[in-house]
XYZ file of N, CA and C in Angstrom:
711
model
N 48.289 143.870 169.024
C 48.450 144.802 170.127
C 49.930 145.124 170.300
N 50.215 146.172 171.068
C 51.596 146.587 171.265
C 52.374 145.509 171.986
N 51.730 144.873 173.005
C 52.424 143.834 173.754
C 52.799 142.659 172.864
N 51.871 142.265 171.971
C 52.151 141.148 171.077
C 53.279 141.491 170.116
N 53.259 142.739 169.595
C 54.328 143.153 168.690
C 55.684 143.158 169.401
N 55.672 143.612 170.661
C 56.912 143.622 171.432
C 57.444 142.221 171.642
N 56.542 141.290 171.926
C 56.962 139.905 172.127
C 57.550 139.327 170.856
N 56.878 139.648 169.715
C 57.395 139.144 168.439
C 58.775 139.714 168.141
N 58.987 140.982 168.465
C 60.295 141.602 168.237
C 61.372 140.932 169.074
N 61.037 140.645 170.343
C 61.999 139.976 171.204
C 62.331 138.587 170.677
N 61.277 137.853 170.241
C 61.515 136.523 169.689
C 62.395 136.600 168.444
N 62.130 137.621 167.609
C 62.920 137.778 166.392
C 64.389 138.051 166.722
N 64.608 138.909 167.740
C 65.979 139.214 168.122
C 66.696 137.982 168.671
N 65.954 137.174 169.473
C 66.554 135.957 170.002
C 66.950 134.995 168.881
N 66.057 134.828 167.884
C 66.337 133.935 166.772
C 67.535 134.422 165.951
N 67.584 135.753 165.744
C 68.710 136.312 164.990
C 70.027 136.086 165.725
N 69.997 136.277 167.044
C 71.204 136.088 167.836
C 71.670 134.652 167.781
N 70.698 133.708 167.840
C 71.073 132.296 167.773
C 71.694 131.958 166.421
N 71.087 132.522 165.323
C 71.647 132.267 163.998
C 73.059 132.824 163.876
N 73.256 134.066 164.363
C 74.581 134.677 164.302
C 75.592 133.885 165.119
N 75.148 133.400 166.278
C 76.030 132.600 167.115
C 76.426 131.308 166.432
N 75.473 130.683 165.732
C 75.754 129.441 165.035
C 76.748 129.673 163.900
N 76.546 130.776 163.163
C 77.473 131.102 162.071
C 78.867 131.336 162.617
N 78.942 132.100 163.738
C 80.237 132.388 164.345
C 80.913 131.113 164.812
N 80.140 130.207 165.437
C 80.704 128.963 165.930
C 81.198 128.104 164.771
N 80.383 128.011 163.703
C 80.799 127.211 162.555
C 82.055 127.785 161.905
N 82.127 129.121 161.826
C 83.302 129.771 161.263
C 84.533 129.465 162.098
N 84.360 129.516 163.429
C 85.480 129.226 164.321
C 85.925 127.787 164.167
N 84.953 126.867 164.051
C 85.300 125.452 163.882
C 86.042 125.224 162.574
N 85.568 125.876 161.485
C 86.239 125.723 160.198
C 87.664 126.253 160.248
N 87.853 127.404 160.916
C 89.189 127.985 161.036
C 90.099 127.057 161.826
N 89.566 126.474 162.896
C 90.363 125.567 163.713
C 90.764 124.330 162.912
N 89.818 123.845 162.082
C 90.119 122.685 161.254
C 91.233 122.998 160.270
N 91.164 124.181 159.629
C 92.210 124.582 158.697
C 93.546 124.721 159.400
N 93.533 125.303 160.595
C 94.766 125.440 161.379
C 95.359 124.070 161.681
N 94.484 123.155 162.088
C 94.920 121.810 162.460
C 95.533 121.090 161.265
N 94.931 121.299 160.071
C 95.391 120.602 158.880
C 96.708 121.148 158.350
N 97.132 122.331 158.801
C 98.394 122.886 158.352
C 99.590 122.100 158.892
N 99.385 121.320 159.938
C 100.473 120.533 160.508
C 100.526 119.176 159.827
N 101.744 118.713 159.524
C 101.913 117.447 158.826
C 101.925 116.256 159.776
N 101.779 116.506 161.074
C 101.732 115.428 162.050
C 100.434 115.549 162.845
N 100.090 114.528 163.569
C 98.894 114.562 164.406
C 99.234 115.289 165.693
N 98.925 116.569 165.743
C 99.316 117.392 166.890
C 98.688 116.895 168.182
N 97.547 116.210 168.077
C 96.878 115.771 169.307
C 97.701 114.741 170.071
N 98.641 114.104 169.414
C 99.495 113.146 170.110
C 100.580 113.853 170.907
N 100.826 115.120 170.580
C 101.933 115.844 171.198
C 101.456 116.972 172.118
N 100.277 117.504 171.861
C 99.781 118.634 172.629
C 98.525 118.252 173.376
N 98.364 118.783 174.574
C 97.108 118.620 175.273
C 96.068 119.493 174.587
N 94.784 119.271 174.922
C 93.720 120.081 174.345
C 93.941 121.558 174.628
N 94.348 121.883 175.837
C 94.584 123.284 176.201
C 95.720 123.871 175.385
N 96.810 123.125 175.236
C 97.944 123.626 174.472
C 97.563 123.893 173.027
N 96.770 122.982 172.446
C 96.352 123.198 171.058
C 95.453 124.420 170.945
N 94.535 124.578 171.888
C 93.608 125.703 171.822
C 94.319 127.040 171.943
N 95.258 127.141 172.864
C 95.935 128.426 173.023
C 96.844 128.700 171.826
N 97.430 127.663 171.249
C 98.259 127.871 170.057
C 97.406 128.380 168.903
N 96.217 127.804 168.756
C 95.307 128.249 167.702
C 94.870 129.688 167.939
N 94.616 130.047 169.191
C 94.201 131.422 169.500
C 95.294 132.414 169.122
N 96.537 132.096 169.461
C 97.634 132.993 169.103
C 97.737 133.110 167.591
N 97.533 132.011 166.887
C 97.560 132.034 165.428
C 96.523 133.010 164.889
N 95.310 132.961 165.411
C 94.248 133.850 164.947
C 94.562 135.302 165.259
N 95.177 135.542 166.411
C 95.488 136.912 166.802
C 96.511 137.557 165.877
N 97.379 136.762 165.258
C 98.458 137.321 164.445
C 98.181 137.245 162.949
N 97.124 136.574 162.538
C 96.854 136.405 161.115
C 96.580 137.728 160.417
N 96.017 138.699 161.144
C 95.616 139.953 160.530
C 96.759 140.964 160.443
N 97.926 140.629 161.012
C 99.040 141.571 160.987
C 99.572 141.734 159.564
N 99.880 142.967 159.194
C 100.411 143.243 157.873
C 101.921 143.441 157.957
N 102.622 142.990 156.940
C 104.068 143.131 156.902
C 104.473 143.589 155.513
N 105.710 144.030 155.379
C 106.227 144.395 154.069
C 106.451 143.137 153.259
N 106.614 143.255 151.942
C 106.859 142.062 151.117
C 108.083 141.302 151.616
N 108.086 140.004 151.397
C 109.231 139.199 151.790
C 110.448 139.609 150.954
N 111.663 139.322 151.457
C 112.880 139.788 150.782
C 112.947 139.468 149.291
N 112.485 138.300 148.905
C 112.584 137.913 147.491
C 111.666 138.732 146.591
N 110.751 139.520 147.195
C 109.833 140.367 146.423
C 110.180 141.851 146.522
N 111.355 142.166 147.027
C 111.741 143.568 147.218
C 112.653 144.105 146.121
N 113.013 143.274 145.178
C 113.858 143.724 144.085
C 115.289 144.007 144.488
N 115.776 143.311 145.509
C 117.136 143.542 146.003
C 118.102 142.462 145.513
N 119.388 142.729 145.652
C 120.458 141.790 145.314
C 120.417 141.348 143.851
N 119.948 142.234 142.980
C 119.803 141.876 141.567
C 121.152 141.648 140.883
N 122.223 142.119 141.491
C 123.550 141.939 140.908
C 124.095 140.533 141.149
N 123.419 139.745 141.981
C 123.868 138.389 142.318
C 123.066 137.381 141.502
N 123.694 136.299 141.121
C 123.035 135.262 140.321
C 121.828 134.673 141.058
N 120.851 134.144 140.301
C 119.568 133.727 140.891
C 119.656 132.757 142.066
N 120.487 131.695 141.963
C 120.516 130.694 143.039
C 121.087 131.268 144.339
N 122.282 131.851 144.332
C 122.764 132.443 145.588
C 121.897 133.590 146.072
N 121.280 134.325 145.151
C 120.365 135.404 145.560
C 119.186 134.841 146.342
N 118.623 133.735 145.854
C 117.496 133.116 146.556
C 117.900 132.641 147.947
N 119.122 132.118 148.066
C 119.604 131.672 149.370
C 119.761 132.866 150.312
N 120.332 133.947 149.819
C 120.504 135.145 150.653
C 119.163 135.711 151.082
N 118.190 135.701 150.190
C 116.855 136.173 150.555
C 116.227 135.266 151.615
N 116.450 133.960 151.505
C 115.908 133.030 152.499
C 116.529 133.286 153.869
N 117.824 133.572 153.912
C 118.476 133.856 155.190
C 118.006 135.192 155.759
N 117.793 136.157 154.874
C 117.285 137.461 155.326
C 115.891 137.314 155.931
N 115.044 136.530 155.264
C 113.702 136.285 155.784
C 113.762 135.542 157.110
N 114.662 134.587 157.222
C 114.802 133.841 158.473
C 115.159 134.767 159.621
N 116.106 135.644 159.398
C 116.520 136.585 160.447
C 115.356 137.479 160.851
N 114.611 137.992 159.878
C 113.488 138.879 160.180
C 112.388 138.143 160.948
N 112.068 136.932 160.505
C 111.004 136.175 161.165
C 111.389 135.783 162.589
N 112.624 135.358 162.780
C 113.057 134.967 164.121
C 113.085 136.169 165.063
N 113.500 137.304 164.550
C 113.513 138.511 165.376
C 112.097 138.931 165.734
N 111.211 138.859 164.761
C 109.825 139.271 164.995
C 109.112 138.369 165.994
N 109.264 137.063 165.818
C 108.493 136.127 166.627
C 109.188 135.737 167.931
N 110.509 135.664 167.916
C 111.234 135.137 169.073
C 112.095 136.169 169.789
N 112.214 137.355 169.213
C 113.156 138.335 169.737
C 112.831 138.880 171.106
N 111.573 138.796 171.525
C 111.171 139.331 172.832
C 111.012 138.255 173.901
N 111.353 137.028 173.571
C 111.236 135.960 174.559
C 112.338 136.083 175.608
N 112.023 135.655 176.816
C 113.066 135.653 177.851
C 113.823 134.320 177.809
N 114.827 134.217 178.647
C 115.679 133.027 178.615
C 114.901 131.753 178.938
N 113.987 131.867 179.903
C 113.195 130.694 180.274
C 112.356 130.202 179.100
N 111.738 131.127 178.373
C 110.916 130.736 177.232
C 111.754 130.148 176.109
N 112.943 130.682 175.897
C 113.805 130.167 174.834
C 114.241 128.727 175.107
N 114.335 128.362 176.377
C 114.766 127.009 176.749
C 113.605 126.068 177.050
N 112.382 126.576 177.013
C 111.208 125.760 177.352
C 110.998 124.642 176.318
N 110.438 123.519 176.807
C 110.206 122.373 175.929
C 108.784 121.830 176.124
N 107.766 122.549 175.661
C 106.390 122.059 175.805
C 106.214 120.748 175.041
N 105.563 119.796 175.689
C 105.365 118.462 175.099
C 106.689 117.825 174.689
N 107.785 118.275 175.329
C 109.120 117.719 175.116
C 109.659 117.941 173.697
N 109.166 118.978 173.010
C 109.723 119.308 171.701
C 111.046 120.045 171.888
N 111.793 120.209 170.816
C 113.058 120.938 170.893
C 112.791 122.396 171.252
N 113.617 122.990 172.101
C 113.397 124.381 172.496
C 113.677 125.358 171.354
N 113.141 126.548 171.488
C 113.329 127.590 170.479
C 114.814 127.905 170.312
N 115.546 127.948 171.425
C 116.973 128.254 171.366
C 117.719 127.257 170.486
N 117.307 125.991 170.523
C 117.956 124.995 169.675
C 117.822 125.367 168.210
N 116.626 125.732 167.791
C 116.406 126.041 166.376
C 117.239 127.248 165.936
N 117.323 128.268 166.793
C 118.110 129.452 166.439
C 119.589 129.100 166.342
N 120.079 128.346 167.324
C 121.476 127.904 167.261
C 121.725 127.032 166.027
N 120.808 126.101 165.804
C 120.993 125.137 164.723
C 120.993 125.831 163.369
N 120.152 126.838 163.204
C 120.136 127.577 161.938
C 121.503 128.201 161.680
N 122.013 128.927 162.660
C 123.298 129.596 162.478
C 124.418 128.596 162.217
N 124.485 127.564 163.021
C 125.607 126.627 162.933
C 125.509 125.710 161.716
N 124.293 125.333 161.343
C 124.150 124.462 160.176
C 124.478 125.202 158.886
N 124.126 126.490 158.802
C 124.490 127.267 157.624
C 126.009 127.325 157.481
N 126.690 127.543 158.599
C 128.161 127.561 158.586
C 128.718 126.214 158.149
N 128.156 125.130 158.657
C 128.661 123.795 158.307
C 128.423 123.478 156.832
N 127.220 123.771 156.352
C 126.902 123.464 154.961
C 127.752 124.291 153.997
N 128.013 125.528 154.356
C 128.887 126.360 153.528
C 130.320 125.829 153.525
N 130.742 125.282 154.648
C 132.077 124.692 154.718
C 132.201 123.570 153.701
N 131.167 122.726 153.613
C 131.178 121.661 152.607
C 131.139 122.247 151.195
N 130.310 123.278 150.984
C 130.193 123.892 149.661
C 131.530 124.469 149.209
N 132.316 124.945 150.164
C 133.622 125.520 149.854
C 134.699 124.457 149.658
N 134.303 123.193 149.776
C 135.223 122.093 149.527
C 136.016 121.648 150.731
N 135.580 122.024 151.921
C 136.299 121.685 153.147
C 135.494 120.722 154.013
N 136.138 120.193 155.043
C 135.472 119.348 156.027
C 135.392 120.107 157.355
N 134.537 119.647 158.246
C 134.309 120.344 159.510
C 135.518 120.209 160.427
N 135.782 121.276 161.192
C 136.868 121.226 162.168
C 136.323 120.870 163.551
N 137.186 120.736 164.519
C 136.776 120.317 165.855
C 135.830 121.331 166.512
N 136.079 122.599 166.278
C 135.221 123.636 166.859
C 133.798 123.509 166.342
N 133.644 123.271 165.062
C 132.310 123.113 164.478
C 131.619 121.858 165.002
N 132.361 120.785 165.170
C 131.784 119.544 165.685
C 131.359 119.688 167.144
N 132.149 120.401 167.928
C 131.786 120.651 169.323
C 130.518 121.500 169.402
N 130.441 122.524 168.559
C 129.253 123.379 168.536
C 128.016 122.586 168.130
N 128.180 121.649 167.207
C 127.077 120.787 166.782
C 126.522 119.992 167.953
N 127.394 119.474 168.783
C 126.967 118.639 169.909
C 126.376 119.442 171.061
N 126.541 120.770 171.042
C 126.052 121.612 172.143
C 124.786 122.403 171.806
N 124.172 122.102 170.696
C 123.024 122.905 170.259
C 121.810 122.767 171.176
N 121.732 121.647 171.876
C 120.563 121.405 172.737
C 120.795 121.747 174.204
N 121.930 122.263 174.550
C 122.187 122.562 175.958
C 121.189 123.611 176.470
N 120.642 123.413 177.682
C 119.547 124.263 178.181
C 120.011 125.526 178.894
N 121.094 126.118 178.431
C 121.632 127.298 179.105
C 121.625 128.527 178.204
N 120.751 128.542 177.211
C 120.740 129.636 176.234
C 120.244 130.936 176.855
N 120.799 132.038 176.384
C 120.292 133.367 176.734
C 119.905 134.066 175.446
N 118.961 134.970 175.559
C 118.502 135.684 174.367
C 119.656 136.442 173.711
N 120.466 137.097 174.523
C 121.585 137.868 173.980
C 122.533 136.974 173.192
N 122.873 135.830 173.764
C 123.866 134.964 173.130
C 123.350 134.352 171.826
N 122.114 133.830 171.844
C 121.643 133.133 170.643
C 121.405 134.100 169.487
N 120.902 135.294 169.782
C 120.664 136.240 168.694
C 121.950 136.912 168.221
N 122.902 137.091 169.126
C 124.209 137.602 168.694
C 124.876 136.606 167.764
N 124.837 135.333 168.139
C 125.416 134.299 167.285
C 124.697 134.232 165.947
N 123.364 134.278 165.980
C 122.585 134.214 164.741
C 122.952 135.359 163.803
N 122.907 136.583 164.301
C 123.148 137.749 163.448
C 124.575 137.789 162.919
N 125.530 137.469 163.785
C 126.934 137.490 163.371
C 127.215 136.414 162.329
N 126.708 135.203 162.578
C 126.962 134.095 161.662
C 126.307 134.313 160.313
N 125.055 134.765 160.306
C 124.363 134.973 159.035
C 125.029 136.074 158.222
N 125.525 137.104 158.882
C 126.220 138.184 158.161
C 127.484 137.649 157.493
N 128.266 136.852 158.233
C 129.490 136.285 157.668
C 129.175 135.304 156.541
N 128.134 134.498 156.741
C 127.776 133.503 155.729
C 127.230 134.158 154.462
N 126.558 135.287 154.603
C 126.060 136.002 153.425
C 127.225 136.424 152.537
N 128.296 136.888 153.138
C 129.481 137.265 152.375
C 130.080 136.050 151.674
N 130.125 134.918 152.374
C 130.685 133.699 151.779
C 129.832 133.212 150.607
N 128.515 133.294 150.751
C 127.622 132.858 149.679
C 127.798 133.737 148.443
N 127.887 135.036 148.655
C 128.034 135.970 147.534
C 129.341 135.751 146.781
N 130.317 135.166 147.441
C 131.625 134.957 146.816
C 131.724 133.635 146.052
N 130.705 132.786 146.162
C 130.729 131.509 145.446
C 130.409 131.744 143.971
N 131.262 131.247 143.115
C 131.090 131.417 141.674
C 129.941 130.525 141.191
N 128.883 131.110 140.616
C 127.758 130.302 140.131
C 128.173 129.243 139.111
N 129.274 129.473 138.414
C 129.737 128.499 137.418
C 130.182 127.188 138.069
N 130.361 127.209 139.384
C 130.808 126.009 140.096
C 129.640 125.212 140.681
N 128.427 125.581 140.338
C 127.241 124.953 140.952
C 127.204 123.442 140.785
N 127.719 122.940 139.665
C 127.671 121.496 139.409
C 128.901 120.757 139.920
N 129.816 121.465 140.562
C 130.995 120.796 141.091
C 130.606 119.836 142.221
N 131.174 118.641 142.239
C 130.831 117.661 143.287
C 131.381 118.064 144.649
N 130.605 117.745 145.662
C 131.024 117.962 147.044
C 130.623 116.733 147.853
N 131.281 116.544 149.010
C 131.033 115.352 149.814
C 130.797 115.758 151.265
N 129.736 115.210 151.838
C 129.246 115.668 153.138
C 129.446 114.606 154.217
N 130.030 115.026 155.346
C 130.112 114.181 156.530
C 131.135 113.071 156.449
N 131.171 112.261 157.510
C 132.122 111.154 157.579
C 131.883 110.114 156.486
N 130.610 109.984 156.087
C 130.287 109.009 155.050
C 130.550 109.540 153.647
N 130.949 110.819 153.561
C 131.258 111.433 152.267
C 130.102 111.273 151.276
N 128.923 111.646 151.723
C 127.733 111.547 150.874
C 127.828 112.568 149.745
N 127.485 112.161 148.525
C 127.707 113.024 147.368
C 126.606 114.081 147.178
N 127.025 115.256 146.798
C 126.108 116.329 146.406
C 126.891 117.283 145.520
N 126.390 118.496 145.341
C 127.082 119.506 144.542
C 127.069 120.833 145.287
N 127.825 121.802 144.766
C 127.810 123.136 145.361
C 126.393 123.697 145.320
N 125.728 123.568 144.172
C 124.358 124.061 144.053
C 123.401 123.346 144.979
N 123.584 122.043 145.131
C 122.724 121.276 146.029
C 122.852 121.742 147.461
N 124.050 122.047 147.878
C 124.285 122.532 149.242
C 123.670 123.914 149.440
N 123.785 124.779 148.437
C 123.197 126.115 148.568
C 121.679 126.037 148.693
N 121.067 125.218 147.865
C 119.610 125.069 147.941
C 119.193 124.498 149.288
N 119.967 123.525 149.777
C 119.635 122.921 151.066
C 119.770 123.926 152.208
N 120.717 124.836 152.114
C 120.839 125.875 153.140
C 119.535 126.644 153.265
N 118.948 126.995 152.130
C 117.707 127.770 152.146
C 116.541 126.968 152.710
N 116.309 125.765 152.183
C 115.126 125.022 152.629
C 115.268 124.513 154.062
N 116.475 124.103 154.447
C 116.694 123.624 155.812
C 116.517 124.759 156.827
N 116.996 125.938 156.482
C 116.837 127.094 157.376
C 115.368 127.422 157.581
N 114.607 127.470 156.502
C 113.193 127.819 156.625
C 112.414 126.770 157.408
N 112.814 125.521 157.283
C 112.156 124.458 158.054
C 112.277 124.725 159.557
N 113.459 125.102 159.995
C 113.661 125.338 161.427
C 113.076 126.675 161.889
N 113.001 127.634 161.001
C 112.307 128.885 161.355
C 110.847 128.592 161.661
N 110.215 127.784 160.834
C 108.817 127.427 161.074
C 108.621 126.707 162.396
N 109.527 125.805 162.722
C 109.419 125.091 163.994
C 109.623 126.037 165.172
N 110.547 126.976 165.035
C 110.782 127.945 166.116
C 109.560 128.816 166.335
N 108.927 129.250 165.251
C 107.745 130.115 165.372
C 106.583 129.366 166.007
N 106.367 128.133 165.578
C 105.275 127.337 166.153
C 105.482 127.130 167.652
N 106.694 126.792 168.047
C 106.981 126.592 169.472
C 106.834 127.900 170.238
N 107.220 129.007 169.634
C 107.066 130.314 170.279
C 105.608 130.611 170.578
N 104.735 130.332 169.634
C 103.307 130.591 169.841
C 102.757 129.782 171.020
N 103.176 128.543 171.105
C 102.696 127.688 172.195
C 103.258 128.156 173.535
N 104.570 128.401 173.583
C 105.211 128.833 174.826
C 104.620 130.151 175.312
N 104.418 131.092 174.406
C 103.871 132.401 174.775
C 102.451 132.279 175.299
N 101.640 131.498 174.610
C 100.249 131.341 175.028
C 100.135 130.654 176.382
N 100.938 129.634 176.604
C 100.882 128.928 177.880
C 101.346 129.826 179.036
N 102.346 130.632 178.783
C 102.881 131.484 179.847
C 101.886 132.586 180.239
N 101.161 133.126 179.266
C 100.211 134.206 179.534
C 98.870 133.691 180.012
N 98.693 132.379 180.014
C 97.428 131.817 180.461
C 96.286 132.132 179.529
N 96.578 132.259 178.231
C 95.554 132.574 177.249
C 94.477 131.492 177.243
N 93.237 131.943 177.174
C 92.123 131.006 177.171
C 91.498 130.941 175.780
N 90.838 129.842 175.530
C 90.120 129.656 174.269
C 89.065 130.748 174.111
N 89.064 131.468 172.949
C 88.139 132.583 172.806
C 86.691 132.131 172.750
């Protein structure tokens, strides 16, 4: 009868909806698991359940964004030797990523410390100042008093967006010129770092500039996602 057919159709629709809901839930759980596994530490010890959920939501919201190829895939700086070129590309990527993810934060967000982690402003300052310090060693010099004072002030909670990004852009531009001027033939020359005069080479310092910078860019971006989500009151989807 028509009534029986209608009932069967409704039951079929309910069953289909439940199946689709289960698939969606399982997909969401799998995505959350993958997100969680991307961190090398147990985030649950540092973040509350709400903080983790909103961070994951922001991650999902930005995964679909498209960008141009990273600097090392743009065919630029071909006139520079491979090692310094890779370092310059890493610094270029750092500047672009920090501007994209952190450039619109206000002063309060830049100084925020969710779960007592280092603030975003620290990472931006540290990137600029550490590149300058490492290049100083690569150039065969030791740090001066101004550099040591700046090192000790990286965590001060008085950062402004204008100041940290002005320092970042100015320092990276100057350091790019210094890197381009380093003779690749000197890569194996010995260099000594810090008061303990720890041994390395010019090439070792250049490589460390790249990997150390990217490490702090990642930390700044992760903290930005958490700070932004908490401030907007984002809820678990």
